[in-house]
């Protein structure tokens, strides 16, 4: 199975060497488009390292590479332009999220895939994770009656990555609704079986991370590492997570500002579904250690379901019978088992043996909801969510 990769960075190389290879041991990376050939080659599996051919463009890679499948693993801002190119071919595509970072990109992407025969697996591990799919099965079996409300939370215990890694670059991420909530709003719609039509959102920025330290400052050149809670020494001493090697300052002016754009310390969205019910989603990026939690509570007149990917448990309460129960999933898999499921879907699509559970439509629906959330947080007004298929 001959895979061509655009942007062979940390995330996609990890997916290929782990879940993709587990799903199909015949899979080989035979072609790459990446301006950093040395770095990209170093991330290839040993068996691919010598043979993979680097191409200057996606077009040339497809014309000359004799490919069975494509994967786009660049940073966020390049997902759309490369996916638009890929839409012209019938080759199955694995596409990293978010599928777009602004409205222009999202509409152009939707246009490109209208009538395209290119099957897409969008990289949404939460939707396909076993805990999420069993929750959906419970809902389909009537565990809560009709779902009337959802409360979803995401206390990210590794949130410093959005400040001390490249993710701090707002021009590329366009904020953490698009970067992070794209996963959550996607699985929320899946569970509620309804698209989001209206959002009212708020964000808090520049109160914890960001600041006035000089641009480009790294811990190795800083005088405050004894007292700074984010220095490698402190993180080690306090077991507070995050990279424990030299890194960019989380309090630097190059983290951006509320005026120029920056990632948020926390953000929340009040969401209305097409079905007429509503829900809430909150994400917090300074949480640490055991404060980490990600999951949802879905309720209806008949009952309540509550699950958390960190504890890997689903709790079911019957409102009108004296029984409650908890089921526990096996742990240990990356993205709560979702990455394995995505890989199996991708291989099935390539082999013509199955369909994607995260087609391009899911990526677009989520991006439209995230863009509405960001617009609402910026303006203070409720914002209608553009729907896939809407006429411009
Ligand atoms: N689905 C998930 O759960 C999940 C998890 C982590 C990251 N991600 C997403 O993965 C994406 C990549 O993140 P990463 O941490 O792997 O980044 P990365 O910087 O490690 O990888 C990006 C790669 O793209 C290459 N690149 C840069 N410019 C390019 C160009 N013009 N053409 C082709 N390649 C180019 C870089 O050289 C690098 O190899 C991000 O958009 C992120 O949101 C998704």
Short mmCIF file of N, CA, C and O in Angstrom, two decimals, residues 209-309:
data_model
loop_
_atom_site.label_atom_id
_atom_site.label_comp_id
_atom_site.label_asym_id
_atom_site.label_seq_id
_atom_site.Cartn_x
_atom_site.Cartn_y
_atom_site.Cartn_z
N UNK A 209 -1.47 33.18 30.36
CA UNK A 209 -0.35 33.04 29.43
C UNK A 209 -0.26 34.26 28.53
O UNK A 209 -1.20 35.02 28.39
N UNK A 210 0.92 34.42 27.90
CA UNK A 210 1.20 35.66 27.17
C UNK A 210 1.80 36.66 28.17
O UNK A 210 1.84 36.38 29.38
N UNK A 211 2.26 37.78 27.69
CA UNK A 211 2.83 38.77 28.60
C UNK A 211 3.85 39.64 27.92
O UNK A 211 3.82 39.81 26.69
N UNK A 212 4.79 40.17 28.71
CA UNK A 212 5.70 41.18 28.17
C UNK A 212 7.16 40.72 28.13
O UNK A 212 8.06 41.52 27.90
N UNK A 213 7.40 39.45 28.37
CA UNK A 213 8.78 38.95 28.23
C UNK A 213 9.19 39.08 26.75
O UNK A 213 8.34 39.00 25.86
N UNK A 214 10.49 39.27 26.50
CA UNK A 214 10.91 39.53 25.12
C UNK A 214 10.58 38.37 24.17
O UNK A 214 10.60 37.20 24.56
N UNK A 215 10.27 38.73 22.93
CA UNK A 215 9.97 37.71 21.91
C UNK A 215 11.16 36.77 21.74
O UNK A 215 12.31 37.19 21.79
N UNK A 216 10.84 35.50 21.58
CA UNK A 216 11.89 34.50 21.31
C UNK A 216 12.63 34.02 22.55
O UNK A 216 13.52 33.16 22.44
N UNK A 217 12.27 34.56 23.72
CA UNK A 217 12.98 34.15 24.95
C UNK A 217 12.77 32.66 25.23
O UNK A 217 11.66 32.15 25.12
N UNK A 218 13.87 31.99 25.57
CA UNK A 218 13.78 30.58 25.97
C UNK A 218 14.26 30.46 27.40
O UNK A 218 15.02 31.32 27.89
N UNK A 219 13.85 29.40 28.08
CA UNK A 219 14.22 29.24 29.50
C UNK A 219 15.73 29.30 29.68
O UNK A 219 16.23 29.85 30.67
N UNK A 220 16.47 28.75 28.72
CA UNK A 220 17.93 28.68 28.86
C UNK A 220 18.57 30.07 28.92
O UNK A 220 19.69 30.21 29.40
N UNK A 221 17.84 31.11 28.46
CA UNK A 221 18.40 32.46 28.48
C UNK A 221 17.67 33.35 29.49
O UNK A 221 17.80 34.57 29.46
N UNK A 222 16.90 32.74 30.39
CA UNK A 222 16.05 33.52 31.30
C UNK A 222 16.62 33.47 32.72
O UNK A 222 17.12 32.44 33.17
N UNK A 223 16.51 34.60 33.44
CA UNK A 223 17.03 34.67 34.82
C UNK A 223 16.02 34.18 35.86
O UNK A 223 16.34 34.10 37.04
N UNK A 224 14.79 33.88 35.43
CA UNK A 224 13.72 33.61 36.41
C UNK A 224 13.40 32.13 36.58
O UNK A 224 12.36 31.78 37.16
N UNK A 225 14.24 31.26 36.07
CA UNK A 225 13.84 29.84 36.04
C UNK A 225 13.71 29.22 37.43
O UNK A 225 13.01 28.22 37.60
N UNK A 226 14.39 29.83 38.43
CA UNK A 226 14.26 29.29 39.81
C UNK A 226 12.83 29.42 40.30
O UNK A 226 12.30 28.54 40.97
N UNK A 227 12.19 30.55 39.97
CA UNK A 227 10.86 30.84 40.51
C UNK A 227 9.73 30.59 39.50
O UNK A 227 8.58 30.39 39.91
N UNK A 228 10.06 30.62 38.20
CA UNK A 228 8.99 30.46 37.20
C UNK A 228 8.43 29.04 37.25
O UNK A 228 9.17 28.06 37.15
N UNK A 229 7.10 28.92 37.36
CA UNK A 229 6.47 27.60 37.47
C UNK A 229 6.53 26.81 36.17
O UNK A 229 6.23 25.62 36.15
N UNK A 230 6.91 27.51 35.06
CA UNK A 230 6.95 26.81 33.77
C UNK A 230 8.35 26.42 33.35
O UNK A 230 8.54 25.86 32.26
N UNK A 231 9.36 26.71 34.16
CA UNK A 231 10.73 26.33 33.77
C UNK A 231 10.84 24.80 33.82
O UNK A 231 10.09 24.14 34.55
N UNK A 232 11.77 24.23 33.04
CA UNK A 232 11.94 22.77 33.09
C UNK A 232 12.19 22.29 34.51
O UNK A 232 11.64 21.26 34.93
N UNK A 233 12.98 23.05 35.29
CA UNK A 233 13.27 22.65 36.68
C UNK A 233 11.99 22.55 37.49
O UNK A 233 11.75 21.56 38.20
N UNK A 234 11.14 23.61 37.41
CA UNK A 234 9.91 23.62 38.21
C UNK A 234 8.96 22.51 37.77
O UNK A 234 8.33 21.85 38.60
N UNK A 235 8.84 22.34 36.45
CA UNK A 235 7.92 21.30 35.97
C UNK A 235 8.36 19.93 36.47
O UNK A 235 7.53 19.09 36.81
N UNK A 236 9.69 19.72 36.49
CA UNK A 236 10.18 18.43 37.00
C UNK A 236 9.88 18.32 38.50
O UNK A 236 9.33 17.32 38.97
N UNK A 237 10.24 19.39 39.24
CA UNK A 237 10.08 19.39 40.69
C UNK A 237 8.61 19.18 41.08
O UNK A 237 8.29 18.44 42.00
N UNK A 238 7.72 19.83 40.34
CA UNK A 238 6.30 19.83 40.72
C UNK A 238 5.48 18.74 40.02
O UNK A 238 4.27 18.68 40.21
N UNK A 239 6.13 17.98 39.16
CA UNK A 239 5.41 16.98 38.35
C UNK A 239 4.18 17.60 37.70
O UNK A 239 3.09 17.03 37.71
N UNK A 240 4.37 18.80 37.13
CA UNK A 240 3.21 19.53 36.62
C UNK A 240 3.01 19.38 35.12
O UNK A 240 2.17 20.05 34.53
N UNK A 241 3.78 18.47 34.50
CA UNK A 241 3.56 18.16 33.08
C UNK A 241 4.21 19.16 32.15
O UNK A 241 4.90 20.10 32.56
N UNK A 242 4.00 18.95 30.85
CA UNK A 242 4.62 19.81 29.84
C UNK A 242 6.04 19.35 29.53
O UNK A 242 6.59 18.50 30.22
N UNK A 243 6.63 19.93 28.48
CA UNK A 243 7.99 19.51 28.11
C UNK A 243 8.95 19.90 29.23
O UNK A 243 8.83 20.96 29.85
N UNK A 244 9.90 19.03 29.47
CA UNK A 244 10.84 19.28 30.55
C UNK A 244 12.21 19.66 30.01
O UNK A 244 13.21 19.62 30.74
N UNK A 245 12.24 20.02 28.74
CA UNK A 245 13.48 20.51 28.14
C UNK A 245 13.31 22.02 27.89
O UNK A 245 12.24 22.57 28.13
N UNK A 246 14.38 22.64 27.39
CA UNK A 246 14.35 24.08 27.13
C UNK A 246 13.18 24.41 26.18
O UNK A 246 12.93 23.69 25.21
N UNK A 247 12.46 25.49 26.47
CA UNK A 247 11.32 25.84 25.61
C UNK A 247 11.07 27.34 25.62
O UNK A 247 11.62 28.08 26.43
N UNK A 248 10.21 27.78 24.69
CA UNK A 248 9.86 29.19 24.62
C UNK A 248 9.12 29.62 25.88
O UNK A 248 8.39 28.82 26.49
N UNK A 249 9.29 30.91 26.20
CA UNK A 249 8.61 31.48 27.36
C UNK A 249 7.11 31.57 27.11
O UNK A 249 6.67 32.04 26.05
N UNK A 250 6.32 31.13 28.10
CA UNK A 250 4.86 31.16 27.97
C UNK A 250 4.30 32.55 28.26
O UNK A 250 3.10 32.79 28.13
N UNK A 251 5.20 33.45 28.70
CA UNK A 251 4.76 34.80 29.10
C UNK A 251 5.38 35.85 28.19
O UNK A 251 5.57 36.99 28.58
N UNK A 252 5.69 35.43 26.96
CA UNK A 252 6.37 36.33 26.02
C UNK A 252 5.41 37.13 25.16
O UNK A 252 4.27 36.71 24.92
N UNK A 253 5.90 38.28 24.68
CA UNK A 253 5.04 39.12 23.84
C UNK A 253 4.73 38.44 22.50
O UNK A 253 3.74 38.77 21.85
N UNK A 254 5.56 37.46 22.12
CA UNK A 254 5.29 36.77 20.86
C UNK A 254 4.19 35.70 21.00
O UNK A 254 3.88 35.00 20.03
N UNK A 255 3.59 35.59 22.18
CA UNK A 255 2.38 34.75 22.31
C UNK A 255 1.17 35.50 21.74
O UNK A 255 0.07 34.94 21.68
N UNK A 256 1.36 36.76 21.36
CA UNK A 256 0.26 37.56 20.84
C UNK A 256 -0.42 38.34 21.96
O UNK A 256 0.02 38.31 23.12
N UNK A 257 -1.47 39.04 21.59
CA UNK A 257 -2.23 39.82 22.57
C UNK A 257 -3.70 39.78 22.15
O UNK A 257 -4.01 39.44 21.00
N UNK A 258 -4.61 40.13 23.07
CA UNK A 258 -6.02 40.13 22.67
C UNK A 258 -6.26 41.02 21.45
O UNK A 258 -7.15 40.73 20.64
N UNK A 259 -5.47 42.07 21.30
CA UNK A 259 -5.66 42.97 20.17
C UNK A 259 -5.17 42.35 18.86
O UNK A 259 -5.83 42.45 17.82
N UNK A 260 -4.01 41.68 18.91
CA UNK A 260 -3.45 41.13 17.66
C UNK A 260 -3.91 39.71 17.41
O UNK A 260 -3.70 39.15 16.33
N UNK A 261 -4.51 39.08 18.42
CA UNK A 261 -4.92 37.67 18.32
C UNK A 261 -3.99 36.80 19.13
O UNK A 261 -2.77 36.93 19.04
N UNK A 262 -4.57 35.95 19.97
CA UNK A 262 -3.77 35.01 20.76
C UNK A 262 -4.66 33.85 21.19
O UNK A 262 -5.89 33.98 21.20
N UNK A 263 -4.02 32.74 21.53
CA UNK A 263 -4.79 31.62 22.06
C UNK A 263 -5.42 32.02 23.39
O UNK A 263 -4.87 32.84 24.13
N UNK A 264 -6.53 31.39 23.72
CA UNK A 264 -7.24 31.76 24.93
C UNK A 264 -6.83 30.90 26.13
O UNK A 264 -6.48 29.74 25.96
N UNK A 265 -6.88 31.50 27.32
CA UNK A 265 -6.66 30.74 28.55
C UNK A 265 -7.81 29.76 28.78
O UNK A 265 -7.64 28.65 29.25
N UNK A 266 -9.01 30.24 28.47
CA UNK A 266 -10.19 29.38 28.54
C UNK A 266 -11.23 29.96 27.59
O UNK A 266 -11.19 31.16 27.26
N UNK A 267 -12.15 29.14 27.15
CA UNK A 267 -13.24 29.63 26.30
C UNK A 267 -14.43 28.70 26.42
O UNK A 267 -14.28 27.51 26.72
N UNK A 268 -15.61 29.26 26.21
CA UNK A 268 -16.85 28.52 26.40
C UNK A 268 -17.86 28.89 25.32
O UNK A 268 -17.85 30.03 24.84
N UNK A 269 -18.70 27.93 24.99
CA UNK A 269 -19.73 28.20 23.98
C UNK A 269 -21.06 27.63 24.43
O UNK A 269 -21.14 26.50 24.92
N UNK A 270 -22.07 28.45 24.25
CA UNK A 270 -23.46 28.03 24.46
C UNK A 270 -23.96 27.67 23.07
O UNK A 270 -23.89 28.50 22.15
N UNK A 271 -24.41 26.42 22.88
CA UNK A 271 -24.70 25.97 21.52
C UNK A 271 -26.15 25.53 21.36
O UNK A 271 -26.70 24.85 22.23
N UNK A 272 -26.72 25.93 20.24
CA UNK A 272 -28.09 25.52 19.93
C UNK A 272 -28.05 24.54 18.77
O UNK A 272 -27.35 24.78 17.78
N UNK A 273 -28.78 23.44 18.91
CA UNK A 273 -28.79 22.42 17.86
C UNK A 273 -30.01 22.61 16.96
O UNK A 273 -31.03 23.17 17.38
N UNK A 274 -29.89 22.06 15.75
CA UNK A 274 -31.01 22.12 14.81
C UNK A 274 -32.26 21.47 15.41
O UNK A 274 -33.38 21.89 15.15
N UNK A 275 -32.04 20.45 16.26
CA UNK A 275 -33.17 19.74 16.87
C UNK A 275 -33.96 20.62 17.83
O UNK A 275 -35.04 20.24 18.28
N UNK A 276 -33.41 21.79 18.20
CA UNK A 276 -34.13 22.71 19.08
C UNK A 276 -33.61 22.71 20.51
O UNK A 276 -33.99 23.56 21.31
N UNK A 277 -32.75 21.73 20.86
CA UNK A 277 -32.23 21.71 22.23
C UNK A 277 -30.89 22.46 22.27
O UNK A 277 -30.37 22.88 21.24
N UNK A 278 -30.36 22.65 23.48
CA UNK A 278 -29.10 23.39 23.56
C UNK A 278 -28.11 22.67 24.46
O UNK A 278 -28.43 21.66 25.11
N UNK A 279 -26.89 23.17 24.49
CA UNK A 279 -25.83 22.58 25.30
C UNK A 279 -24.75 23.60 25.58
O UNK A 279 -24.84 24.76 25.17
N UNK A 280 -23.75 23.16 26.33
CA UNK A 280 -22.64 24.03 26.73
C UNK A 280 -21.33 23.29 26.53
O UNK A 280 -21.25 22.09 26.84
N UNK A 281 -20.32 24.00 26.04
CA UNK A 281 -18.97 23.41 25.95
C UNK A 281 -17.97 24.40 26.55
O UNK A 281 -18.02 25.59 26.24
N UNK A 282 -17.10 23.88 27.40
CA UNK A 282 -16.09 24.73 28.04
C UNK A 282 -14.72 24.07 27.93
O UNK A 282 -14.59 22.87 28.18
N UNK A 283 -13.71 24.86 27.57
CA UNK A 283 -12.34 24.34 27.52
C UNK A 283 -11.41 25.26 28.32
O UNK A 283 -11.50 26.48 28.25
N UNK A 284 -10.51 24.63 29.09
CA UNK A 284 -9.63 25.35 30.01
C UNK A 284 -8.20 24.85 29.77
O UNK A 284 -7.97 23.64 29.83
N UNK A 285 -7.27 25.78 29.55
CA UNK A 285 -5.94 25.36 29.09
C UNK A 285 -4.83 25.45 30.12
O UNK A 285 -3.70 25.11 29.83
N UNK A 286 -5.14 25.93 31.32
CA UNK A 286 -4.09 26.02 32.35
C UNK A 286 -4.24 24.90 33.39
O UNK A 286 -3.50 24.86 34.37
N UNK A 287 -5.21 24.00 33.19
CA UNK A 287 -5.40 22.89 34.15
C UNK A 287 -4.17 21.99 34.14
O UNK A 287 -3.47 21.88 33.13
N UNK A 288 -3.90 21.36 35.25
CA UNK A 288 -2.73 20.48 35.32
C UNK A 288 -3.07 19.20 36.09
O UNK A 288 -4.01 19.15 36.87
N UNK A 289 -2.26 18.23 35.89
CA UNK A 289 -2.27 16.99 36.65
C UNK A 289 -3.68 16.38 36.70
O UNK A 289 -4.30 16.23 35.66
N UNK A 290 -4.15 16.07 37.91
CA UNK A 290 -5.44 15.37 38.01
C UNK A 290 -6.64 16.23 37.64
O UNK A 290 -7.77 15.74 37.63
N UNK A 291 -6.40 17.51 37.35
CA UNK A 291 -7.52 18.36 36.94
C UNK A 291 -7.99 18.01 35.53
O UNK A 291 -9.06 18.45 35.10
N UNK A 292 -7.21 17.23 34.80
CA UNK A 292 -7.57 16.87 33.42
C UNK A 292 -8.88 16.11 33.36
O UNK A 292 -9.08 15.13 34.07
N UNK A 293 -9.77 16.58 32.51
CA UNK A 293 -11.04 15.88 32.28
C UNK A 293 -11.54 16.25 30.90
O UNK A 293 -11.36 17.37 30.44
N UNK A 294 -12.12 15.30 30.21
CA UNK A 294 -12.68 15.57 28.89
C UNK A 294 -13.84 14.60 28.68
O UNK A 294 -13.65 13.38 28.75
N UNK A 295 -15.00 15.15 28.44
CA UNK A 295 -16.15 14.27 28.24
C UNK A 295 -17.44 15.07 28.35
O UNK A 295 -17.41 16.31 28.28
N UNK A 296 -18.54 14.37 28.52
CA UNK A 296 -19.83 15.06 28.46
C UNK A 296 -20.88 14.38 29.32
O UNK A 296 -20.76 13.21 29.66
N UNK A 297 -21.88 15.17 29.66
CA UNK A 297 -23.09 14.67 30.32
C UNK A 297 -24.26 14.96 29.39
O UNK A 297 -24.48 16.11 29.01
N UNK A 298 -24.95 13.91 28.99
CA UNK A 298 -26.09 14.07 28.08
C UNK A 298 -27.33 13.61 28.85
O UNK A 298 -27.33 12.52 29.43
N UNK A 299 -28.35 14.45 28.84
CA UNK A 299 -29.53 14.08 29.61
C UNK A 299 -30.81 14.25 28.82
O UNK A 299 -30.89 15.02 27.86
N UNK A 300 -31.77 13.49 29.24
CA UNK A 300 -33.13 13.59 28.71
C UNK A 300 -34.08 13.25 29.85
O UNK A 300 -33.63 12.97 30.97
N UNK A 301 -35.36 13.23 29.59
CA UNK A 301 -36.32 12.98 30.68
C UNK A 301 -36.13 11.60 31.30
O UNK A 301 -36.30 11.41 32.50
N UNK A 302 -35.72 10.63 30.47
CA UNK A 302 -35.61 9.25 30.97
C UNK A 302 -34.31 8.95 31.71
O UNK A 302 -34.24 7.99 32.47
N UNK A 303 -33.26 9.73 31.44
CA UNK A 303 -32.00 9.36 32.10
C UNK A 303 -30.86 10.30 31.76
O UNK A 303 -31.03 11.28 31.03
N UNK A 304 -29.70 9.98 32.36
CA UNK A 304 -28.49 10.77 32.15
C UNK A 304 -27.32 9.84 31.84
O UNK A 304 -27.17 8.80 32.50
N UNK A 305 -26.52 10.21 30.85
CA UNK A 305 -25.27 9.50 30.56
C UNK A 305 -24.13 10.47 30.81
O UNK A 305 -24.21 11.65 30.41
N UNK A 306 -23.08 9.97 31.46
CA UNK A 306 -21.93 10.84 31.72
C UNK A 306 -20.67 10.03 31.44
O UNK A 306 -20.53 8.90 31.93
N UNK A 307 -19.77 10.57 30.60
CA UNK A 307 -18.53 9.82 30.34
C UNK A 307 -17.33 10.77 30.37
O UNK A 307 -17.46 11.98 30.18
N UNK A 308 -16.18 10.18 30.64
CA UNK A 308 -14.94 10.95 30.71
C UNK A 308 -13.83 10.09 30.11
O UNK A 308 -13.61 8.96 30.54
N UNK A 309 -13.15 10.65 29.11
CA UNK A 309 -12.10 9.87 28.45
C UNK A 309 -10.90 9.63 29.37
O UNK A 309 -10.16 8.70 29.17
#
